[in-house]
PDB file of C-alpha atoms in Angstrom:
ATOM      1  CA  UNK A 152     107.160 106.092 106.336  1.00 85.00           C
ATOM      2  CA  UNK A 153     103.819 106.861 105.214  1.00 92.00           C
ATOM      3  CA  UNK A 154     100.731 107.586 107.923  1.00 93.00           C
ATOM      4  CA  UNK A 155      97.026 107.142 106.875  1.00 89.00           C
ATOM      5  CA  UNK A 156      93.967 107.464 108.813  1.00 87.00           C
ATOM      6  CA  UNK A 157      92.156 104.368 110.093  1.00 86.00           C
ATOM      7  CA  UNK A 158      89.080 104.693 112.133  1.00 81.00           C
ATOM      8  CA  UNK A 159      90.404 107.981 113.582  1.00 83.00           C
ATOM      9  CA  UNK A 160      94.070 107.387 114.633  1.00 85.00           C
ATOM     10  CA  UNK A 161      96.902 106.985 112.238  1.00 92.00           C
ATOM     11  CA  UNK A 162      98.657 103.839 110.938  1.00 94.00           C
ATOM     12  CA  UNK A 163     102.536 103.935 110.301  1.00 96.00           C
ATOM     13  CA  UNK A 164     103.282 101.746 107.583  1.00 97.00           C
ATOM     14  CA  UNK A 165     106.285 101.677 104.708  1.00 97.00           C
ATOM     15  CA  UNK A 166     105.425 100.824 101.232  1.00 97.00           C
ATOM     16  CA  UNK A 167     107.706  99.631  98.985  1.00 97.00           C
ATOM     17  CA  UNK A 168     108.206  97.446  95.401  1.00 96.00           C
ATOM     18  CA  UNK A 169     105.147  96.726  92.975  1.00 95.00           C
ATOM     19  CA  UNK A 170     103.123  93.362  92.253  1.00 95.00           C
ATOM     20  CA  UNK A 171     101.319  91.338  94.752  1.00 96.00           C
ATOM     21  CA  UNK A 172     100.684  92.767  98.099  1.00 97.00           C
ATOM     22  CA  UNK A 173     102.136  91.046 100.997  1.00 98.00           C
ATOM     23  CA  UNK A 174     101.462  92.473 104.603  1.00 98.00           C
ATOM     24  CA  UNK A 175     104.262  92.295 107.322  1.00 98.00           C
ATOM     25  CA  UNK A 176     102.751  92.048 110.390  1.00 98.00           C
ATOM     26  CA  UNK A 177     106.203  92.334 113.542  1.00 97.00           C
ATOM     27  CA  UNK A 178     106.438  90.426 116.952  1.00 96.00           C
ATOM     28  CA  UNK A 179     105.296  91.758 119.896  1.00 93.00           C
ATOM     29  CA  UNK A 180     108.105  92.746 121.367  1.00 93.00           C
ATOM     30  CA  UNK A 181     109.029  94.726 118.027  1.00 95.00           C
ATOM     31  CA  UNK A 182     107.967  97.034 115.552  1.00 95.00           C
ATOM     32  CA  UNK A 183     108.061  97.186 111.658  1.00 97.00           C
ATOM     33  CA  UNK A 184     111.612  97.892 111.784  1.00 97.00           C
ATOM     34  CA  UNK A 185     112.212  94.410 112.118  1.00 97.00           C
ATOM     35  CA  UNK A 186     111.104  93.658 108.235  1.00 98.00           C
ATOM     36  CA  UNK A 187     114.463  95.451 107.590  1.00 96.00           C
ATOM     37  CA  UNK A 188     115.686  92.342 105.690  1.00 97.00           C
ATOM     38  CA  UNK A 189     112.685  91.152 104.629  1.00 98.00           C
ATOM     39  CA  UNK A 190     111.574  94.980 102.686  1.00 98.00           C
ATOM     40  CA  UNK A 191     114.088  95.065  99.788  1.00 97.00           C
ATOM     41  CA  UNK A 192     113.965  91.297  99.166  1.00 97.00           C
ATOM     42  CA  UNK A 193     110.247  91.051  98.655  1.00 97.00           C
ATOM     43  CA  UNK A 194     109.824  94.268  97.108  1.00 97.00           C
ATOM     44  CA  UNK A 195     111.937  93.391  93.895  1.00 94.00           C
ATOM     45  CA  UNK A 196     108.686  91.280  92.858  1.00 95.00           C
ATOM     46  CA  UNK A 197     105.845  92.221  95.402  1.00 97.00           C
ATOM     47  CA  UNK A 198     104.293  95.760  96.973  1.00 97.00           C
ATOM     48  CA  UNK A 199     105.267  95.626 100.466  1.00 98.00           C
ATOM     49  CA  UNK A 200     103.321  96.608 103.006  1.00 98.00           C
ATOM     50  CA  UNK A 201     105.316  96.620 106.605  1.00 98.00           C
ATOM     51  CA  UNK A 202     102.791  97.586 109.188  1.00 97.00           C
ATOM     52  CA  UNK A 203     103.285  99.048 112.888  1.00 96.00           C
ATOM     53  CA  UNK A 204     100.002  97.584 114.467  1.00 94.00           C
ATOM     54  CA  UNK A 205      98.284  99.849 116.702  1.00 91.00           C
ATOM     55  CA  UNK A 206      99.733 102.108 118.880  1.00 88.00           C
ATOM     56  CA  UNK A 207     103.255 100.629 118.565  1.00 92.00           C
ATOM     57  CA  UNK A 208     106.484 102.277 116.694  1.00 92.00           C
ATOM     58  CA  UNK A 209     104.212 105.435 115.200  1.00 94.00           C
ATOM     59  CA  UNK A 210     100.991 104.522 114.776  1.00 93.00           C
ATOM     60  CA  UNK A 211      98.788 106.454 116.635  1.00 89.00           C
ATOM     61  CA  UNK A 212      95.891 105.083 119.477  1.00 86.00           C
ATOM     62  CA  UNK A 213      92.150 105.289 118.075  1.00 83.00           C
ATOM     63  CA  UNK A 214      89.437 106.808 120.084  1.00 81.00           C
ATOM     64  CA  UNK A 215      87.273 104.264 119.935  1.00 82.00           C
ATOM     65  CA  UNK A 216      87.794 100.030 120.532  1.00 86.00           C
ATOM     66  CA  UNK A 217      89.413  98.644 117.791  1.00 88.00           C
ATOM     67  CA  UNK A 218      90.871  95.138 116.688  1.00 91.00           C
ATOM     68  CA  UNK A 219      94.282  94.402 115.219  1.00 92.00           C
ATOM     69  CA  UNK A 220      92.661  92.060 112.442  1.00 94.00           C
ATOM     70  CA  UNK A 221      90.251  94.543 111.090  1.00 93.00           C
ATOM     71  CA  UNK A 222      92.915  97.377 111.385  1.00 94.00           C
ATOM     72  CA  UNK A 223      94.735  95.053 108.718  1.00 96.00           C
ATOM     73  CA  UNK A 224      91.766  94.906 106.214  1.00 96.00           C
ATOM     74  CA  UNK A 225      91.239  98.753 106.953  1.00 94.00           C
ATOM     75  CA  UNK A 226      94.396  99.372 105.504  1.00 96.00           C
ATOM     76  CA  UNK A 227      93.870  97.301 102.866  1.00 97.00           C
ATOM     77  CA  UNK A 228      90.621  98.932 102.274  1.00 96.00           C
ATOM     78  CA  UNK A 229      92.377 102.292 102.296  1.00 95.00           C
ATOM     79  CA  UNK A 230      94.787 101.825 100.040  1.00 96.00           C
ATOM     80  CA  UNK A 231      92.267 100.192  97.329  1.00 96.00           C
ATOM     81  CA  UNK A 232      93.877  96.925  97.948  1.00 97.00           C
ATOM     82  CA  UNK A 233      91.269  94.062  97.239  1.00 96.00           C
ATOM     83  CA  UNK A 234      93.741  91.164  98.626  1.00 97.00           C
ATOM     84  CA  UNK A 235      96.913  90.453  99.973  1.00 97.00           C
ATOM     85  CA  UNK A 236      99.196  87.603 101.751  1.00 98.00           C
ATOM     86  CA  UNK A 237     100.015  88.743 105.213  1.00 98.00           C
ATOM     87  CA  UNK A 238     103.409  87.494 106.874  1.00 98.00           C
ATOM     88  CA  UNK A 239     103.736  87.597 110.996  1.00 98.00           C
ATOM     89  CA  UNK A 240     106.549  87.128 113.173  1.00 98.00           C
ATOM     90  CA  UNK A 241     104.888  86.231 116.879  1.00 97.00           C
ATOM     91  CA  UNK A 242     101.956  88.356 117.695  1.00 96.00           C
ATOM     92  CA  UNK A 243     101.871  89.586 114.809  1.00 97.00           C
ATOM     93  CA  UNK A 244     101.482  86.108 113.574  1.00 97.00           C
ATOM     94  CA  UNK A 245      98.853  86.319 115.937  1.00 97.00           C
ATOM     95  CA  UNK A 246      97.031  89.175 114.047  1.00 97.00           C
ATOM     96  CA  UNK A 247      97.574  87.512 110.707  1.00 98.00           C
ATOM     97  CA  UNK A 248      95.743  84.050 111.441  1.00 98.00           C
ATOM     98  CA  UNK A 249      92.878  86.150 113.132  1.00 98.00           C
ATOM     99  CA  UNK A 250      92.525  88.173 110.261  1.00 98.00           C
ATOM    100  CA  UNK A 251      92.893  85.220 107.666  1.00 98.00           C
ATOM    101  CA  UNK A 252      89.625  83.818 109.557  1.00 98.00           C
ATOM    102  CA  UNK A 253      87.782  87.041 110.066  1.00 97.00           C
ATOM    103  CA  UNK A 254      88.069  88.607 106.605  1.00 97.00           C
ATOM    104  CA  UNK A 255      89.095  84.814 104.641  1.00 97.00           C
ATOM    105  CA  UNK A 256      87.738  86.799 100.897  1.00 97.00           C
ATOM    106  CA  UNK A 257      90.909  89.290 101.600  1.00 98.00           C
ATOM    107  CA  UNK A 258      93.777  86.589 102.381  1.00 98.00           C
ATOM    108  CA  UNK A 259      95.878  84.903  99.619  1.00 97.00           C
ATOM    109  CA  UNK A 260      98.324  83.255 101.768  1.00 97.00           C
ATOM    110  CA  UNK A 261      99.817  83.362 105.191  1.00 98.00           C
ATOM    111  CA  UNK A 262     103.155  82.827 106.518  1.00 98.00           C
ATOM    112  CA  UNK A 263     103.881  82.327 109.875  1.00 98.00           C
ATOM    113  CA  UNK A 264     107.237  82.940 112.191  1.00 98.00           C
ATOM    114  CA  UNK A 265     107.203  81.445 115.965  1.00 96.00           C
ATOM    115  CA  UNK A 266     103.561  82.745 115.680  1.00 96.00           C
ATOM    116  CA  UNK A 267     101.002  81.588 118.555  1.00 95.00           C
ATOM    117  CA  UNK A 268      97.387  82.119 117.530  1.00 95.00           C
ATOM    118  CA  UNK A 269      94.428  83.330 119.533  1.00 95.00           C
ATOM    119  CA  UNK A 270      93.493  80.845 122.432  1.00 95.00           C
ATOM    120  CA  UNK A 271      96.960  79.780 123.205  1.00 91.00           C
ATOM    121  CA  UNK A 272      97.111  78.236 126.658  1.00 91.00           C
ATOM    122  CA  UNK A 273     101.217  78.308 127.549  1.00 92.00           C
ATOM    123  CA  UNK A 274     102.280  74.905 129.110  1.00 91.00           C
ATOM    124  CA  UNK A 275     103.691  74.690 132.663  1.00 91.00           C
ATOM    125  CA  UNK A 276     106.807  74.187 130.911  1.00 92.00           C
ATOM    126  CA  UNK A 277     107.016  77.562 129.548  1.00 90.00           C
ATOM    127  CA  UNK A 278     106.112  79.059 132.657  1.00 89.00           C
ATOM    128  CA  UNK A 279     108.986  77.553 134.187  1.00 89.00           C
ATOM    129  CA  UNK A 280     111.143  78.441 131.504  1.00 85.00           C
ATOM    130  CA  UNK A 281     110.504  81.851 132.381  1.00 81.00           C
ATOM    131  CA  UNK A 282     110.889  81.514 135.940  1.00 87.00           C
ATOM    132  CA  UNK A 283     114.141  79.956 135.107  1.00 82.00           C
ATOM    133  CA  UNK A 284     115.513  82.499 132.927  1.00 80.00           C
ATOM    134  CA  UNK A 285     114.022  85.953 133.745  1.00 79.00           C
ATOM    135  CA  UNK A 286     111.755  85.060 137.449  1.00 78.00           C
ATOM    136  CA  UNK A 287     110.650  88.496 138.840  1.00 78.00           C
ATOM    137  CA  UNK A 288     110.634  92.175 137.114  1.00 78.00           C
ATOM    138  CA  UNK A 289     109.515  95.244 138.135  1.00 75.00           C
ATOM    139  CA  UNK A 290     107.207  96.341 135.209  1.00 77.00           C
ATOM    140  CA  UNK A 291     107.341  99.988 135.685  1.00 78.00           C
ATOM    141  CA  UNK A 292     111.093  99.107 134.675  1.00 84.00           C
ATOM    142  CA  UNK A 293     110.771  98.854 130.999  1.00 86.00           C
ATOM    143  CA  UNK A 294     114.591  98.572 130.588  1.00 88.00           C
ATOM    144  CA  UNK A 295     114.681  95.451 132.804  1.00 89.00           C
ATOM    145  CA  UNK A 296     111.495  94.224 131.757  1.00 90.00           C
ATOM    146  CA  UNK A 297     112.999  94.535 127.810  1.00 90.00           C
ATOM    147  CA  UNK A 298     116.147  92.638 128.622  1.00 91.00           C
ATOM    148  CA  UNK A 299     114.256  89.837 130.190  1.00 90.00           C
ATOM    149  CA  UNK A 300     111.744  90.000 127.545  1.00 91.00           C
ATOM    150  CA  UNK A 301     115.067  89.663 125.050  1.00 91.00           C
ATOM    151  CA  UNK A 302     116.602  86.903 127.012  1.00 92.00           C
ATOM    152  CA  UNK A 303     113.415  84.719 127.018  1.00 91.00           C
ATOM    153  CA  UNK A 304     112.503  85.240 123.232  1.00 91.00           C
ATOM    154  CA  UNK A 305     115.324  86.319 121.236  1.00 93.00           C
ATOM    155  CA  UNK A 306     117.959  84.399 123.443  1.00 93.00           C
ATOM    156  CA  UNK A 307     116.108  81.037 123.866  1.00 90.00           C
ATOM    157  CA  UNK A 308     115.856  78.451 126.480  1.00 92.00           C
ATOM    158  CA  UNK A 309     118.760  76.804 124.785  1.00 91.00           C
ATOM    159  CA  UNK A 310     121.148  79.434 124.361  1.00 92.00           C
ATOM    160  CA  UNK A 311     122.826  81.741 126.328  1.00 93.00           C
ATOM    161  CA  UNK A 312     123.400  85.260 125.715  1.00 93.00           C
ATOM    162  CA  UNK A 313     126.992  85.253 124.636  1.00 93.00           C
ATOM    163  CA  UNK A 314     125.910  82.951 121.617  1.00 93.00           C
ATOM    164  CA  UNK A 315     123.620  85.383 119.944  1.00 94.00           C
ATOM    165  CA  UNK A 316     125.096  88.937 118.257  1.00 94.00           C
ATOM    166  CA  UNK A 317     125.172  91.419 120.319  1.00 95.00           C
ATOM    167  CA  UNK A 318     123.824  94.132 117.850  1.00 95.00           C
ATOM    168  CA  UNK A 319     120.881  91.897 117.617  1.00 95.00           C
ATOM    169  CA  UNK A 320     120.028  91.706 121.012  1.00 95.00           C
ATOM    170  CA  UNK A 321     120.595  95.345 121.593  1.00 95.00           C
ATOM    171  CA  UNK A 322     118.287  96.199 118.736  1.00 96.00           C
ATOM    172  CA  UNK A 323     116.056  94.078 120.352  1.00 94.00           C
ATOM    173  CA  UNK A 324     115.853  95.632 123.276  1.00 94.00           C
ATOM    174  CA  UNK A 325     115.593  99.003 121.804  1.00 94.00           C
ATOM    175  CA  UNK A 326     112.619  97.982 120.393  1.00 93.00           C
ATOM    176  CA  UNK A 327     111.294  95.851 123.196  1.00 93.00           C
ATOM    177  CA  UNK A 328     111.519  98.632 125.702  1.00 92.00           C
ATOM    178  CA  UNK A 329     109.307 100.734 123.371  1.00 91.00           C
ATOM    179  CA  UNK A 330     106.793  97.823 122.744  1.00 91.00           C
ATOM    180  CA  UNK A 331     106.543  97.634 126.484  1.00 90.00           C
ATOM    181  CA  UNK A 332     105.290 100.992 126.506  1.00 89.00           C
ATOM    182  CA  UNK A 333     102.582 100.608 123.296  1.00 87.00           C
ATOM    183  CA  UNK A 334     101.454  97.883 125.459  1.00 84.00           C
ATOM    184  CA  UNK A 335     101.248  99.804 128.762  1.00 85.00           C
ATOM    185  CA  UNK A 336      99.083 102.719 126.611  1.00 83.00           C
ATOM    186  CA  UNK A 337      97.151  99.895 124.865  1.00 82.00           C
ATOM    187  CA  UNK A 338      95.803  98.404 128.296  1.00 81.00           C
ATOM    188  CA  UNK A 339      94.189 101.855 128.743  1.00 80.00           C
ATOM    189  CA  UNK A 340      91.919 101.012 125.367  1.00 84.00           C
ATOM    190  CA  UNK A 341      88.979  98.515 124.676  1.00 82.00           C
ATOM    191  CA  UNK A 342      90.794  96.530 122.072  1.00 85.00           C
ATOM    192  CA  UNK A 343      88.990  93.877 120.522  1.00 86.00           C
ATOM    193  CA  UNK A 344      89.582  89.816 120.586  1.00 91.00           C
ATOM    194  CA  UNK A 345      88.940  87.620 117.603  1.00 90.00           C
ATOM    195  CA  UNK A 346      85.584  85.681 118.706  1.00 90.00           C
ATOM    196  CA  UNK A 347      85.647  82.238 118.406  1.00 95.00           C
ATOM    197  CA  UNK A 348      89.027  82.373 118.739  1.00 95.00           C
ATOM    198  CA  UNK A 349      91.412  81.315 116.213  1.00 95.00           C
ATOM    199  CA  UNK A 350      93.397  77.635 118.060  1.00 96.00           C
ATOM    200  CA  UNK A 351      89.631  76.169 117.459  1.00 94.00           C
ATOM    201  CA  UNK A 352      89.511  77.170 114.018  1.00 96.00           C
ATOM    202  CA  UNK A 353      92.267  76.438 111.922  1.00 97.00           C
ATOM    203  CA  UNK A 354      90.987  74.152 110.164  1.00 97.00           C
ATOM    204  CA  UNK A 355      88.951  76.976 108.365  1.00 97.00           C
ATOM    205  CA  UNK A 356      92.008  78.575 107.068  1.00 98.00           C
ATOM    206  CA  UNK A 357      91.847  78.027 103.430  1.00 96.00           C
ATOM    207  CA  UNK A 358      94.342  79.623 102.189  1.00 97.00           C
ATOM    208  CA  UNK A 359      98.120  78.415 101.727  1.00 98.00           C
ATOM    209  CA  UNK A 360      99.740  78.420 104.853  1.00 98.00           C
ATOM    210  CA  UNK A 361     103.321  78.148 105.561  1.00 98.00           C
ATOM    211  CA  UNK A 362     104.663  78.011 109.566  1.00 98.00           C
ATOM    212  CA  UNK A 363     108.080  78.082 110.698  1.00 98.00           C
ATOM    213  CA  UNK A 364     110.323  78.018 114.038  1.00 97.00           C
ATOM    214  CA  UNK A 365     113.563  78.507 115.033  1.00 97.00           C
ATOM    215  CA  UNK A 366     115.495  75.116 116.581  1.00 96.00           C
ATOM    216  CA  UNK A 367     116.416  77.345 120.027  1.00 95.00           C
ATOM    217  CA  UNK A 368     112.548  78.737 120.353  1.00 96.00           C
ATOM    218  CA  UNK A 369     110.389  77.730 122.537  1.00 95.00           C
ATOM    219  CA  UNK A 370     109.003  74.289 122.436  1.00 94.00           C
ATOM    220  CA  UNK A 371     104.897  75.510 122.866  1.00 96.00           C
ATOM    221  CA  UNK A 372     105.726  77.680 119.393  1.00 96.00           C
ATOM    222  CA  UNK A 373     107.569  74.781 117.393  1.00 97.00           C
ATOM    223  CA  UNK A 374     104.859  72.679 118.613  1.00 96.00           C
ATOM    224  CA  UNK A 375     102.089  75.256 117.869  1.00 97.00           C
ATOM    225  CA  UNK A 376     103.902  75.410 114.159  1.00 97.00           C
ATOM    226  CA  UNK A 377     103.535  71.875 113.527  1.00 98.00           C
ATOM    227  CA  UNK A 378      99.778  72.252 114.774  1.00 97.00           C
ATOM    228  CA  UNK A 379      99.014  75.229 112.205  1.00 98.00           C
ATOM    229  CA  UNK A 380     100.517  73.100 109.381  1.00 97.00           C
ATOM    230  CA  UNK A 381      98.651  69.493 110.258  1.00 97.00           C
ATOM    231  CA  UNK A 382      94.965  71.263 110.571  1.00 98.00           C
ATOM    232  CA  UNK A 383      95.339  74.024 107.865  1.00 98.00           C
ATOM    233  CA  UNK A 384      94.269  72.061 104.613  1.00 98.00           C
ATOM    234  CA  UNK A 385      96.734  73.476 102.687  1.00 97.00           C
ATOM    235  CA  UNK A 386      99.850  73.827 105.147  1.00 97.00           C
ATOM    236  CA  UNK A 387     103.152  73.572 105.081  1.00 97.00           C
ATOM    237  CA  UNK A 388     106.014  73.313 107.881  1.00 98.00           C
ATOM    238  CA  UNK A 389     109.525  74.292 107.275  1.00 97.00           C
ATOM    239  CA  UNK A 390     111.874  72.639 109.180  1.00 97.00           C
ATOM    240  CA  UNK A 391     113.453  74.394 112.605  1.00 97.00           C
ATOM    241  CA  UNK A 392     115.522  76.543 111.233  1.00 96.00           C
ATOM    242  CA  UNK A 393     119.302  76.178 113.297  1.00 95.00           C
ATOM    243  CA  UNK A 394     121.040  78.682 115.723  1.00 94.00           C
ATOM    244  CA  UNK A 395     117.604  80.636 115.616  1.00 96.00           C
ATOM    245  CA  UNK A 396     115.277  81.495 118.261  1.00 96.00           C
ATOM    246  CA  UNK A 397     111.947  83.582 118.429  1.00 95.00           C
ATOM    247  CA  UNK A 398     113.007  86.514 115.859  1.00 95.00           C
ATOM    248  CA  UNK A 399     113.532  84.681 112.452  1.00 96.00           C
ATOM    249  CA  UNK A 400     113.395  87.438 110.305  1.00 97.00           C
ATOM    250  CA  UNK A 401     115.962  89.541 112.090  1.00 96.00           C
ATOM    251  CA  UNK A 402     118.213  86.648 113.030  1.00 96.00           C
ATOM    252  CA  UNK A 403     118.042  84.225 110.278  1.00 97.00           C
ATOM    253  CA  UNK A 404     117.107  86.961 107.327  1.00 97.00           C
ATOM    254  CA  UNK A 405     118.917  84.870 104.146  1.00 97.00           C
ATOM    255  CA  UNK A 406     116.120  82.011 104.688  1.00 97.00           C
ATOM    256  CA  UNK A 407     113.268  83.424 105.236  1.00 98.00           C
ATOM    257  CA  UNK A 408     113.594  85.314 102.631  1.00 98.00           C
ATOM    258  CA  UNK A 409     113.928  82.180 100.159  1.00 97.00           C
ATOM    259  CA  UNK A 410     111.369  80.808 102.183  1.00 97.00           C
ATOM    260  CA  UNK A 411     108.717  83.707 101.504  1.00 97.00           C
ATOM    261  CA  UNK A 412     110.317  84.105  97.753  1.00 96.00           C
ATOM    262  CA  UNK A 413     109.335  80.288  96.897  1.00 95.00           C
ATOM    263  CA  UNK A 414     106.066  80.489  99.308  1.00 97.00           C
ATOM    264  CA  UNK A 415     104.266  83.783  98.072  1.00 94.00           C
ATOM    265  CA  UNK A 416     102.573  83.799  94.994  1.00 80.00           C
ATOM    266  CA  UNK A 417     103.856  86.129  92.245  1.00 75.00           C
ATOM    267  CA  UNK A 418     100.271  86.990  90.727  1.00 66.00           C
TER     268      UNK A 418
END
């Protein structure tokens, strides 16, 4: 782990491998140690850049407001790194398409894994889906909180808990719980919103983009996938990847990786 100074607050970051830069940007509910798969495999032809976004895992809170999608081009911009493809997982997904619009000169490529985008509006169905699966948690219980977090994302709506592998949901949960507290720190600080925001705007991304979903994911994020693809001029949508929810990387490691080896460009 490496830690560099970004507008007065470190960023936590791993750097690994030589060639191309690619930028892993992790869910939510996560932090970069959910690249863990996803490291080794790119770095044997890229420099890989796995990222904890601001104040979660061990980057550090700034003093001042900040946004996610310049944090990503200040790191860039620290590190002497003109551009770079940037690969998200959820909210970090998130981060990636806002900084593909913001700073479009810096992007080569983005690749996207159950990733909603800026302006999302969650259908009534979703809502329910939660209500159905998780309902009411106390939120000052983060352990509680993280295993309904886990059921709704990493689980699925299709799934039930006894089909997924255990270690996977207890990592999950380990690193949900610790999300949940990033977050609770983060609503103390101005942080900054992408402006227009990105659902608007894809059409502007003009850069290759590939999206993905797992089959047991939500249907709002396989539908949102298929939306990225059609309006991005030059996108691309895997299909649903089986027995897979919300976490590709971590659950279904073997194809992204072939996905990001054939999508990413070597030069």
């Amino acid at each position: 782990m490496t830690k560099i100074d970004i507008n007065g607050a470190g960023l936590a970051y791993d750097d690994a491998g030589s060639g191309t830069v690619v930028v892993l940007l992790h869910a939510g509910i996560a932090d970069r140690r959910m690249w863990r798969s996803q490291v080794p495999a790119l770095a044997e032809r890229h420099r890989v850049l796995a990222l904890d976004l601001r104040g979660y895992g061990e980057s550090e809170l700034p003093p001042a407001p900040f946004t996610h999608h310049d944090d990503v081009v200040g790191l860039l911009d620290a590190l002497g790194v003109d551009r770079a493809a940037l690969v998200g997982c959820s909210f970090g997904g998130r981060v990636a398409v806002d900084t593909a619009l913001a700073h479009p000169e810096r992007i080569t490529a983005v690749a996207l894994f159950g990733a909603p985008v800026s302006g999302t509006e969650w259908s009534e169905e979703t809502e329910q889906v939660w209500e159905d699966l998780v309902g009411d948690v106390d939120p000052a219980d983060l352990a509680a909180t993280a295993a309904g977090e886990v059921r709704f994302w990493v689980v699925g709506p299709t799934r039930r808990p006894e089909d997924v592998d255990p270690g996977l949901i207890r990592f999950a949960e380990e690193m949900d719980r610790l999300a949940l507290a990033a977050e609770q720190a983060l609503s103390a600080v101005e942080v900054g919103e992408l402006d227009p925001p990105a659902i608007d705007r894809l059409g502007d991304l003009g850069m290759p983009v590939l999206t993905a979903a797992g089959a047991d994911d939500l249907a709002d994020i396989r539908r949102l996938a298929d939306r990225i693809a059609d309006e991005a001029p030059h996108g691309t949508r895997l299909p649903d990847i089986p027995d897979a929810a919300h976490l590709l990387p971590l659950e279904r490691p073997d194809a992204v990786n072939a996905a990001l080896l054939d999508f990413l460009p070597a030069r």
